[in-house]
């Protein structure tokens, strides 16, 4: 009876399959991190847009003398926008830290020969969207506070 050694065909196939499964798990983890960032984007977008809308509506009502005290509602709207921006910044920091750790772990496993690491980690479209939303959110809050810019 032939024993299974590190040089047997059966063992090589098993190691190859394991290496490929582990390599694919890095891609699944990367996509999961993107989905997590997308949920942060959705929540931040809701806070920013709802806060901006409250701010604008009560500002217009006060401008038309329909209401006399719109400041508390405008402050609430401003707070929602700020909260959305802070949440987005936190989500971006978490995502970037996680992806750096994931890339380092993948690189270490590839250098040890445990995975092939032939497929690349592309630049995340979700990350680019989050950065763009952050810029829009900052522009909105600057516009709200200083009554300048494209949203004023």
GROMACS .gro file of N, CA and C in nm:
model
  456
    1UNK      N    1   0.085  -0.118   0.000
    1UNK     CA    2   0.000   0.000   0.000
    1UNK      C    3   0.089   0.124   0.000
    2UNK      N    4   0.056   0.219  -0.085
    2UNK     CA    5   0.135   0.341  -0.100
    2UNK      C    6   0.090   0.445   0.003
    3UNK      N    7   0.185   0.503   0.075
    3UNK     CA    8   0.150   0.604   0.174
    3UNK      C    9   0.143   0.741   0.107
    4UNK      N   10   0.067   0.829   0.170
    4UNK     CA   11   0.052   0.965   0.118
    4UNK      C   12   0.164   1.050   0.178
    5UNK      N   13   0.248   1.101   0.093
    5UNK     CA   14   0.356   1.190   0.137
    5UNK      C   15   0.332   1.328   0.080
    6UNK      N   16   0.419   1.421   0.118
    6UNK     CA   17   0.403   1.558   0.069
    6UNK      C   18   0.424   1.566  -0.081
    7UNK      N   19   0.478   1.459  -0.140
    7UNK     CA   20   0.504   1.460  -0.283
    7UNK      C   21   0.401   1.379  -0.361
    8UNK      N   22   0.305   1.322  -0.293
    8UNK     CA   23   0.206   1.241  -0.364
    8UNK      C   24   0.109   1.331  -0.440
    9UNK      N   25   0.053   1.277  -0.546
    9UNK     CA   26  -0.041   1.354  -0.629
    9UNK      C   27  -0.165   1.392  -0.549
   10UNK      N   28  -0.211   1.303  -0.466
   10UNK     CA   29  -0.329   1.330  -0.385
   10UNK      C   30  -0.306   1.448  -0.291
   11UNK      N   31  -0.190   1.450  -0.228
   11UNK     CA   32  -0.158   1.558  -0.136
   11UNK      C   33  -0.142   1.691  -0.209
   12UNK      N   34  -0.080   1.688  -0.324
   12UNK     CA   35  -0.062   1.810  -0.403
   12UNK      C   36  -0.195   1.869  -0.447
   13UNK      N   37  -0.288   1.783  -0.486
   13UNK     CA   38  -0.421   1.829  -0.526
   13UNK      C   39  -0.492   1.892  -0.407
   14UNK      N   40  -0.483   1.828  -0.291
   14UNK     CA   41  -0.547   1.880  -0.171
   14UNK      C   42  -0.491   2.017  -0.132
   15UNK      N   43  -0.359   2.029  -0.138
   15UNK     CA   44  -0.295   2.157  -0.104
   15UNK      C   45  -0.335   2.265  -0.204
   16UNK      N   46  -0.340   2.230  -0.331
   16UNK     CA   47  -0.378   2.326  -0.435
   16UNK      C   48  -0.521   2.375  -0.414
   17UNK      N   49  -0.612   2.281  -0.388
   17UNK     CA   50  -0.753   2.319  -0.366
   17UNK      C   51  -0.767   2.407  -0.242
   18UNK      N   52  -0.697   2.371  -0.136
   18UNK     CA   53  -0.701   2.451  -0.013
   18UNK      C   54  -0.647   2.591  -0.037
   19UNK      N   55  -0.540   2.600  -0.112
   19UNK     CA   56  -0.480   2.730  -0.144
   19UNK      C   57  -0.577   2.818  -0.223
   20UNK      N   58  -0.645   2.758  -0.318
   20UNK     CA   59  -0.741   2.834  -0.398
   20UNK      C   60  -0.861   2.879  -0.314
   21UNK      N   61  -0.911   2.791  -0.227
   21UNK     CA   62  -1.024   2.828  -0.140
   21UNK      C   63  -0.985   2.942  -0.048
   22UNK      N   64  -0.865   2.935   0.008
   22UNK     CA   65  -0.818   3.041   0.098
   22UNK      C   66  -0.800   3.172   0.022
   23UNK      N   67  -0.747   3.164  -0.099
   23UNK     CA   68  -0.732   3.284  -0.182
   23UNK      C   69  -0.865   3.348  -0.214
   24UNK      N   70  -0.964   3.265  -0.244
   24UNK     CA   71  -1.098   3.319  -0.273
   24UNK      C   72  -1.162   3.378  -0.148
   25UNK      N   73  -1.128   3.324  -0.031
   25UNK     CA   74  -1.187   3.379   0.091
   25UNK      C   75  -1.140   3.523   0.113
   26UNK      N   76  -1.020   3.557   0.070
   26UNK     CA   77  -0.974   3.696   0.079
   26UNK      C   78  -1.060   3.786  -0.009
   27UNK      N   79  -1.095   3.739  -0.127
   27UNK     CA   80  -1.182   3.819  -0.216
   27UNK      C   81  -1.321   3.834  -0.155
   28UNK      N   82  -1.373   3.727  -0.096
   28UNK     CA   83  -1.505   3.736  -0.031
   28UNK      C   84  -1.501   3.834   0.086
   29UNK      N   85  -1.393   3.830   0.162
   29UNK     CA   86  -1.379   3.922   0.275
   29UNK      C   87  -1.370   4.066   0.228
   30UNK      N   88  -1.297   4.089   0.119
   30UNK     CA   89  -1.287   4.224   0.061
   30UNK      C   90  -1.424   4.274   0.018
   31UNK      N   91  -1.500   4.187  -0.048
   31UNK     CA   92  -1.634   4.228  -0.092
   31UNK      C   93  -1.727   4.251   0.026
   32UNK      N   94  -1.711   4.174   0.131
   32UNK     CA   95  -1.790   4.195   0.252
   32UNK      C   96  -1.758   4.331   0.316
   33UNK      N   97  -1.631   4.368   0.316
   33UNK     CA   98  -1.592   4.500   0.369
   33UNK      C   99  -1.653   4.611   0.285
   34UNK      N  100  -1.659   4.591   0.154
   34UNK     CA  101  -1.724   4.690   0.066
   34UNK      C  102  -1.873   4.702   0.099
   35UNK      N  103  -1.938   4.589   0.124
   35UNK     CA  104  -2.081   4.594   0.159
   35UNK      C  105  -2.102   4.666   0.291
   36UNK      N  106  -2.012   4.645   0.386
   36UNK     CA  107  -2.022   4.716   0.514
   36UNK      C  108  -2.007   4.866   0.492
   37UNK      N  109  -1.912   4.906   0.410
   37UNK     CA  110  -1.895   5.048   0.379
   37UNK      C  111  -2.019   5.103   0.307
   38UNK      N  112  -2.081   5.022   0.221
   38UNK     CA  113  -2.203   5.067   0.154
   38UNK      C  114  -2.315   5.095   0.254
   39UNK      N  115  -2.324   5.015   0.359
   39UNK     CA  116  -2.428   5.041   0.459
   39UNK      C  117  -2.398   5.171   0.535
   40UNK      N  118  -2.271   5.199   0.559
   40UNK     CA  119  -2.234   5.326   0.622
   40UNK      C  120  -2.269   5.442   0.528
   41UNK      N  121  -2.242   5.425   0.399
   41UNK     CA  122  -2.275   5.528   0.301
   41UNK      C  123  -2.424   5.555   0.300
   42UNK      N  124  -2.505   5.450   0.298
   42UNK     CA  125  -2.651   5.469   0.295
   42UNK      C  126  -2.699   5.546   0.417
   43UNK      N  127  -2.650   5.509   0.535
   43UNK     CA  128  -2.692   5.578   0.657
   43UNK      C  129  -2.644   5.722   0.657
   44UNK      N  130  -2.520   5.744   0.618
   44UNK     CA  131  -2.467   5.881   0.613
   44UNK      C  132  -2.542   5.967   0.513
   45UNK      N  133  -2.570   5.909   0.397
   45UNK     CA  134  -2.645   5.983   0.294
   45UNK      C  135  -2.783   6.021   0.346
   46UNK      N  136  -2.847   5.930   0.417
   46UNK     CA  137  -2.979   5.961   0.473
   46UNK      C  138  -2.970   6.076   0.573
   47UNK      N  139  -2.872   6.069   0.662
   47UNK     CA  140  -2.856   6.176   0.762
   47UNK      C  141  -2.824   6.310   0.697
   48UNK      N  142  -2.732   6.309   0.602
   48UNK     CA  143  -2.692   6.434   0.536
   48UNK      C  144  -2.808   6.493   0.457
   49UNK      N  145  -2.875   6.411   0.379
   49UNK     CA  146  -2.984   6.464   0.295
   49UNK      C  147  -3.104   6.507   0.379
   50UNK      N  148  -3.138   6.430   0.481
   50UNK     CA  149  -3.252   6.467   0.566
   50UNK      C  150  -3.220   6.594   0.644
   51UNK      N  151  -3.098   6.604   0.697
   51UNK     CA  152  -3.058   6.725   0.770
   51UNK      C  153  -3.056   6.847   0.681
   52UNK      N  154  -3.005   6.832   0.558
   52UNK     CA  155  -3.001   6.943   0.465
   52UNK      C  156  -3.142   6.987   0.427
   53UNK      N  157  -3.231   6.891   0.408
   53UNK     CA  158  -3.370   6.923   0.372
   53UNK      C  159  -3.439   6.999   0.485
   54UNK      N  160  -3.423   6.952   0.608
   54UNK     CA  161  -3.483   7.022   0.723
   54UNK      C  162  -3.430   7.164   0.730
   55UNK      N  163  -3.300   7.179   0.716
   55UNK     CA  164  -3.237   7.311   0.722
   55UNK      C  165  -3.296   7.403   0.616
   56UNK      N  166  -3.305   7.356   0.492
   56UNK     CA  167  -3.355   7.438   0.382
   56UNK      C  168  -3.503   7.471   0.397
   57UNK      N  169  -3.584   7.372   0.434
   57UNK     CA  170  -3.729   7.394   0.445
   57UNK      C  171  -3.759   7.500   0.551
   58UNK      N  172  -3.700   7.485   0.669
   58UNK     CA  173  -3.729   7.582   0.774
   58UNK      C  174  -3.667   7.718   0.746
   59UNK      N  175  -3.556   7.721   0.675
   59UNK     CA  176  -3.499   7.850   0.633
   59UNK      C  177  -3.592   7.922   0.536
   60UNK      N  178  -3.648   7.849   0.441
   60UNK     CA  179  -3.741   7.910   0.343
   60UNK      C  180  -3.871   7.954   0.410
   61UNK      N  181  -3.920   7.873   0.504
   61UNK     CA  182  -4.043   7.912   0.575
   61UNK      C  183  -4.022   8.039   0.656
   62UNK      N  184  -3.905   8.052   0.717
   62UNK     CA  185  -3.876   8.174   0.793
   62UNK      C  186  -3.857   8.293   0.699
   63UNK      N  187  -3.793   8.272   0.585
   63UNK     CA  188  -3.773   8.379   0.487
   63UNK      C  189  -3.906   8.433   0.435
   64UNK      N  190  -4.006   8.346   0.425
   64UNK     CA  191  -4.138   8.387   0.375
   64UNK      C  192  -4.232   8.428   0.488
   65UNK      N  193  -4.178   8.442   0.609
   65UNK     CA  194  -4.255   8.483   0.727
   65UNK      C  195  -4.371   8.391   0.758
   66UNK      N  196  -4.359   8.265   0.722
   66UNK     CA  197  -4.462   8.167   0.757
   66UNK      C  198  -4.441   8.122   0.901
   67UNK      N  199  -4.315   8.114   0.942
   67UNK     CA  200  -4.282   8.086   1.081
   67UNK      C  201  -4.188   8.196   1.129
   68UNK      N  202  -4.182   8.213   1.261
   68UNK     CA  203  -4.096   8.318   1.314
   68UNK      C  204  -3.969   8.262   1.378
   69UNK      N  205  -3.974   8.139   1.425
   69UNK     CA  206  -3.857   8.080   1.492
   69UNK      C  207  -3.817   7.951   1.421
   70UNK      N  208  -3.728   7.962   1.326
   70UNK     CA  209  -3.682   7.843   1.254
   70UNK      C  210  -3.545   7.795   1.300
   71UNK      N  211  -3.484   7.867   1.393
   71UNK     CA  212  -3.347   7.834   1.434
   71UNK      C  213  -3.334   7.695   1.496
   72UNK      N  214  -3.423   7.654   1.587
   72UNK     CA  215  -3.405   7.519   1.644
   72UNK      C  216  -3.410   7.408   1.539
   73UNK      N  217  -3.502   7.419   1.446
   73UNK     CA  218  -3.512   7.317   1.341
   73UNK      C  219  -3.390   7.322   1.249
   74UNK      N  220  -3.343   7.443   1.218
   74UNK     CA  221  -3.223   7.455   1.134
   74UNK      C  222  -3.102   7.397   1.205
   75UNK      N  223  -3.093   7.420   1.336
   75UNK     CA  224  -2.982   7.362   1.413
   75UNK      C  225  -2.990   7.210   1.415
   76UNK      N  226  -3.111   7.157   1.423
   76UNK     CA  227  -3.130   7.012   1.419
   76UNK      C  228  -3.084   6.958   1.283
   77UNK      N  229  -3.121   7.026   1.177
   77UNK     CA  230  -3.078   6.985   1.043
   77UNK      C  231  -2.927   6.989   1.030
   78UNK      N  232  -2.866   7.094   1.082
   78UNK     CA  233  -2.721   7.108   1.080
   78UNK      C  234  -2.655   6.994   1.159
   79UNK      N  235  -2.714   6.959   1.272
   79UNK     CA  236  -2.662   6.849   1.354
   79UNK      C  237  -2.670   6.716   1.280
   80UNK      N  238  -2.779   6.693   1.209
   80UNK     CA  239  -2.792   6.568   1.132
   80UNK      C  240  -2.686   6.559   1.023
   81UNK      N  241  -2.660   6.670   0.955
   81UNK     CA  242  -2.557   6.670   0.851
   81UNK      C  243  -2.420   6.642   0.913
   82UNK      N  244  -2.391   6.708   1.025
   82UNK     CA  245  -2.263   6.685   1.093
   82UNK      C  246  -2.250   6.540   1.138
   83UNK      N  247  -2.358   6.484   1.190
   83UNK     CA  248  -2.357   6.344   1.232
   83UNK      C  249  -2.332   6.250   1.114
   84UNK      N  250  -2.395   6.280   1.001
   84UNK     CA  251  -2.373   6.200   0.881
   84UNK      C  252  -2.229   6.206   0.834
   85UNK      N  253  -2.169   6.324   0.840
   85UNK     CA  254  -2.029   6.340   0.800
   85UNK      C  255  -1.937   6.264   0.896
   86UNK      N  256  -1.963   6.277   1.026
   86UNK     CA  257  -1.880   6.206   1.125
   86UNK      C  258  -1.891   6.055   1.110
   87UNK      N  259  -2.012   6.008   1.084
   87UNK     CA  260  -2.031   5.864   1.065
   87UNK      C  261  -1.956   5.816   0.941
   88UNK      N  262  -1.960   5.895   0.836
   88UNK     CA  263  -1.890   5.858   0.713
   88UNK      C  264  -1.738   5.858   0.734
   89UNK      N  265  -1.687   5.954   0.807
   89UNK     CA  266  -1.544   5.957   0.838
   89UNK      C  267  -1.504   5.833   0.918
   90UNK      N  268  -1.585   5.799   1.018
   90UNK     CA  269  -1.558   5.679   1.097
   90UNK      C  270  -1.560   5.553   1.012
   91UNK      N  271  -1.658   5.543   0.923
   91UNK     CA  272  -1.667   5.427   0.834
   91UNK      C  273  -1.550   5.418   0.739
   92UNK      N  274  -1.506   5.533   0.688
   92UNK     CA  275  -1.390   5.536   0.599
   92UNK      C  276  -1.263   5.492   0.672
   93UNK      N  277  -1.244   5.542   0.792
   93UNK     CA  278  -1.125   5.505   0.870
   93UNK      C  279  -1.125   5.355   0.898
   94UNK      N  280  -1.239   5.303   0.942
   94UNK     CA  281  -1.250   5.160   0.970
   94UNK      C  282  -1.221   5.078   0.844
   95UNK      N  283  -1.280   5.117   0.732
   95UNK     CA  284  -1.262   5.044   0.607
   95UNK      C  285  -1.116   5.044   0.564
   96UNK      N  286  -1.053   5.160   0.569
   96UNK     CA  287  -0.913   5.169   0.528
   96UNK      C  288  -0.822   5.085   0.618
   97UNK      N  289  -0.843   5.091   0.749
   97UNK     CA  290  -0.763   5.010   0.841
   97UNK      C  291  -0.783   4.861   0.814
   98UNK      N  292  -0.907   4.821   0.795
   98UNK     CA  293  -0.938   4.680   0.770
   98UNK      C  294  -0.873   4.632   0.641
   99UNK      N  295  -0.882   4.714   0.536
   99UNK     CA  296  -0.825   4.673   0.407
   99UNK      C  297  -0.673   4.666   0.411
  100UNK      N  298  -0.608   4.755   0.485
  100UNK     CA  299  -0.462   4.749   0.499
  100UNK      C  300  -0.424   4.618   0.569
  101UNK      N  301  -0.496   4.584   0.677
  101UNK     CA  302  -0.468   4.459   0.747
  101UNK      C  303  -0.492   4.338   0.658
  102UNK      N  304  -0.600   4.341   0.581
  102UNK     CA  305  -0.632   4.229   0.493
  102UNK      C  306  -0.525   4.213   0.386
  103UNK      N  307  -0.481   4.323   0.328
  103UNK     CA  308  -0.375   4.316   0.226
  103UNK      C  309  -0.244   4.263   0.285
  104UNK      N  310  -0.211   4.307   0.407
  104UNK     CA  311  -0.088   4.260   0.471
  104UNK      C  312  -0.095   4.110   0.499
  105UNK      N  313  -0.209   4.064   0.548
  105UNK     CA  314  -0.227   3.921   0.574
  105UNK      C  315  -0.219   3.840   0.446
  106UNK      N  316  -0.279   3.890   0.342
  106UNK     CA  317  -0.276   3.822   0.211
  106UNK      C  318  -0.134   3.816   0.157
  107UNK      N  319  -0.062   3.926   0.170
  107UNK     CA  320   0.076   3.930   0.122
  107UNK      C  321   0.164   3.831   0.201
  108UNK      N  322   0.144   3.825   0.332
  108UNK     CA  323   0.221   3.732   0.416
  108UNK      C  324   0.191   3.587   0.378
  109UNK      N  325   0.064   3.556   0.356
  109UNK     CA  326   0.028   3.419   0.318
  109UNK      C  327   0.081   3.384   0.179
  110UNK      N  328   0.084   3.482   0.090
  110UNK     CA  329   0.138   3.458  -0.044
  110UNK      C  330   0.289   3.435  -0.038
  111UNK      N  331   0.358   3.512   0.045
  111UNK     CA  332   0.503   3.494   0.056
  111UNK      C  333   0.539   3.361   0.123
  112UNK      N  334   0.450   3.310   0.207
  112UNK     CA  335   0.471   3.178   0.269
  112UNK      C  336   0.431   3.064   0.176
  113UNK      N  337   0.374   3.098   0.061
  113UNK     CA  338   0.333   2.997  -0.035
  113UNK      C  339   0.201   2.931  -0.003
  114UNK      N  340   0.125   2.989   0.089
  114UNK     CA  341  -0.002   2.930   0.129
  114UNK      C  342  -0.115   2.961   0.031
  115UNK      N  343  -0.104   3.072  -0.037
  115UNK     CA  344  -0.201   3.109  -0.141
  115UNK      C  345  -0.125   3.160  -0.262
  116UNK      N  346  -0.194   3.162  -0.377
  116UNK     CA  347  -0.129   3.209  -0.500
  116UNK      C  348  -0.130   3.362  -0.509
  117UNK      N  349  -0.239   3.424  -0.467
  117UNK     CA  350  -0.255   3.571  -0.472
  117UNK      C  351  -0.234   3.624  -0.613
  118UNK      N  352  -0.290   3.553  -0.711
  118UNK     CA  353  -0.276   3.596  -0.850
  118UNK      C  354  -0.376   3.705  -0.886
  119UNK      N  355  -0.494   3.701  -0.826
  119UNK     CA  356  -0.593   3.805  -0.855
  119UNK      C  357  -0.563   3.927  -0.769
  120UNK      N  358  -0.585   4.043  -0.827
  120UNK     CA  359  -0.552   4.167  -0.757
  120UNK      C  360  -0.670   4.216  -0.675
  121UNK      N  361  -0.641   4.305  -0.582
  121UNK     CA  362  -0.745   4.376  -0.509
  121UNK      C  363  -0.764   4.508  -0.583
  122UNK      N  364  -0.871   4.524  -0.658
  122UNK     CA  365  -0.890   4.649  -0.732
  122UNK      C  366  -0.924   4.765  -0.638
  123UNK      N  367  -0.909   4.884  -0.689
  123UNK     CA  368  -0.950   5.002  -0.613
  123UNK      C  369  -1.101   4.993  -0.594
  124UNK      N  370  -1.145   5.017  -0.475
  124UNK     CA  371  -1.285   4.999  -0.440
  124UNK      C  372  -1.370   5.116  -0.492
  125UNK      N  373  -1.467   5.084  -0.575
  125UNK     CA  374  -1.562   5.184  -0.623
  125UNK      C  375  -1.644   5.238  -0.506
  126UNK      N  376  -1.671   5.151  -0.410
  126UNK     CA  377  -1.745   5.193  -0.291
  126UNK      C  378  -1.665   5.295  -0.211
  127UNK      N  379  -1.535   5.274  -0.201
  127UNK     CA  380  -1.449   5.369  -0.130
  127UNK      C  381  -1.447   5.504  -0.201
  128UNK      N  382  -1.438   5.503  -0.333
  128UNK     CA  383  -1.440   5.629  -0.409
  128UNK      C  384  -1.573   5.701  -0.391
  129UNK      N  385  -1.683   5.626  -0.390
  129UNK     CA  386  -1.815   5.685  -0.368
  129UNK      C  387  -1.824   5.748  -0.230
  130UNK      N  388  -1.769   5.681  -0.130
  130UNK     CA  389  -1.771   5.735   0.006
  130UNK      C  390  -1.692   5.865   0.016
  131UNK      N  391  -1.579   5.871  -0.050
  131UNK     CA  392  -1.498   5.994  -0.048
  131UNK      C  393  -1.572   6.108  -0.117
  132UNK      N  394  -1.637   6.079  -0.229
  132UNK     CA  395  -1.714   6.181  -0.300
  132UNK      C  396  -1.830   6.230  -0.213
  133UNK      N  397  -1.900   6.137  -0.147
  133UNK     CA  398  -2.009   6.177  -0.058
  133UNK      C  399  -1.956   6.261   0.057
  134UNK      N  400  -1.840   6.228   0.108
  134UNK     CA  401  -1.780   6.308   0.215
  134UNK      C  402  -1.754   6.451   0.168
  135UNK      N  403  -1.703   6.466   0.048
  135UNK     CA  404  -1.678   6.600  -0.007
  135UNK      C  405  -1.809   6.677  -0.025
  136UNK      N  406  -1.912   6.609  -0.073
  136UNK     CA  407  -2.043   6.674  -0.090
  136UNK      C  408  -2.099   6.713   0.046
  137UNK      N  409  -2.085   6.625   0.145
  137UNK     CA  410  -2.134   6.656   0.280
  137UNK      C  411  -2.063   6.775   0.341
  138UNK      N  412  -1.932   6.781   0.324
  138UNK     CA  413  -1.855   6.895   0.376
  138UNK      C  414  -1.897   7.023   0.304
  139UNK      N  415  -1.916   7.015   0.172
  139UNK     CA  416  -1.962   7.133   0.097
  139UNK      C  417  -2.099   7.177   0.145
  140UNK      N  418  -2.186   7.081   0.175
  140UNK     CA  419  -2.320   7.115   0.223
  140UNK      C  420  -2.315   7.184   0.359
  141UNK      N  421  -2.235   7.132   0.451
  141UNK     CA  422  -2.232   7.193   0.584
  141UNK      C  423  -2.164   7.330   0.581
  142UNK      N  424  -2.063   7.347   0.496
  142UNK     CA  425  -2.001   7.479   0.480
  142UNK      C  426  -2.103   7.577   0.423
  143UNK      N  427  -2.180   7.531   0.326
  143UNK     CA  428  -2.285   7.614   0.266
  143UNK      C  429  -2.391   7.652   0.369
  144UNK      N  430  -2.426   7.558   0.456
  144UNK     CA  431  -2.529   7.583   0.557
  144UNK      C  432  -2.479   7.681   0.663
  145UNK      N  433  -2.357   7.664   0.708
  145UNK     CA  434  -2.304   7.746   0.817
  145UNK      C  435  -2.272   7.887   0.769
  146UNK      N  436  -2.209   7.898   0.652
  146UNK     CA  437  -2.162   8.029   0.605
  146UNK      C  438  -2.249   8.090   0.497
  147UNK      N  439  -2.355   8.021   0.458
  147UNK     CA  440  -2.449   8.067   0.355
  147UNK      C  441  -2.374   8.104   0.226
  148UNK      N  442  -2.285   8.014   0.184
  148UNK     CA  443  -2.208   8.033   0.061
  148UNK      C  444  -2.208   7.903  -0.019
  149UNK      N  445  -2.155   7.909  -0.137
  149UNK     CA  446  -2.134   7.789  -0.216
  149UNK      C  447  -2.255   7.748  -0.298
  150UNK      N  448  -2.244   7.630  -0.357
  150UNK     CA  449  -2.348   7.586  -0.450
  150UNK      C  450  -2.480   7.550  -0.383
  151UNK      N  451  -2.479   7.529  -0.252
  151UNK     CA  452  -2.602   7.487  -0.185
  151UNK      C  453  -2.668   7.599  -0.106
  152UNK      N  454  -2.615   7.720  -0.115
  152UNK     CA  455  -2.664   7.831  -0.034
  152UNK      C  456  -2.785   7.900  -0.085
   0.00000   0.00000   0.00000
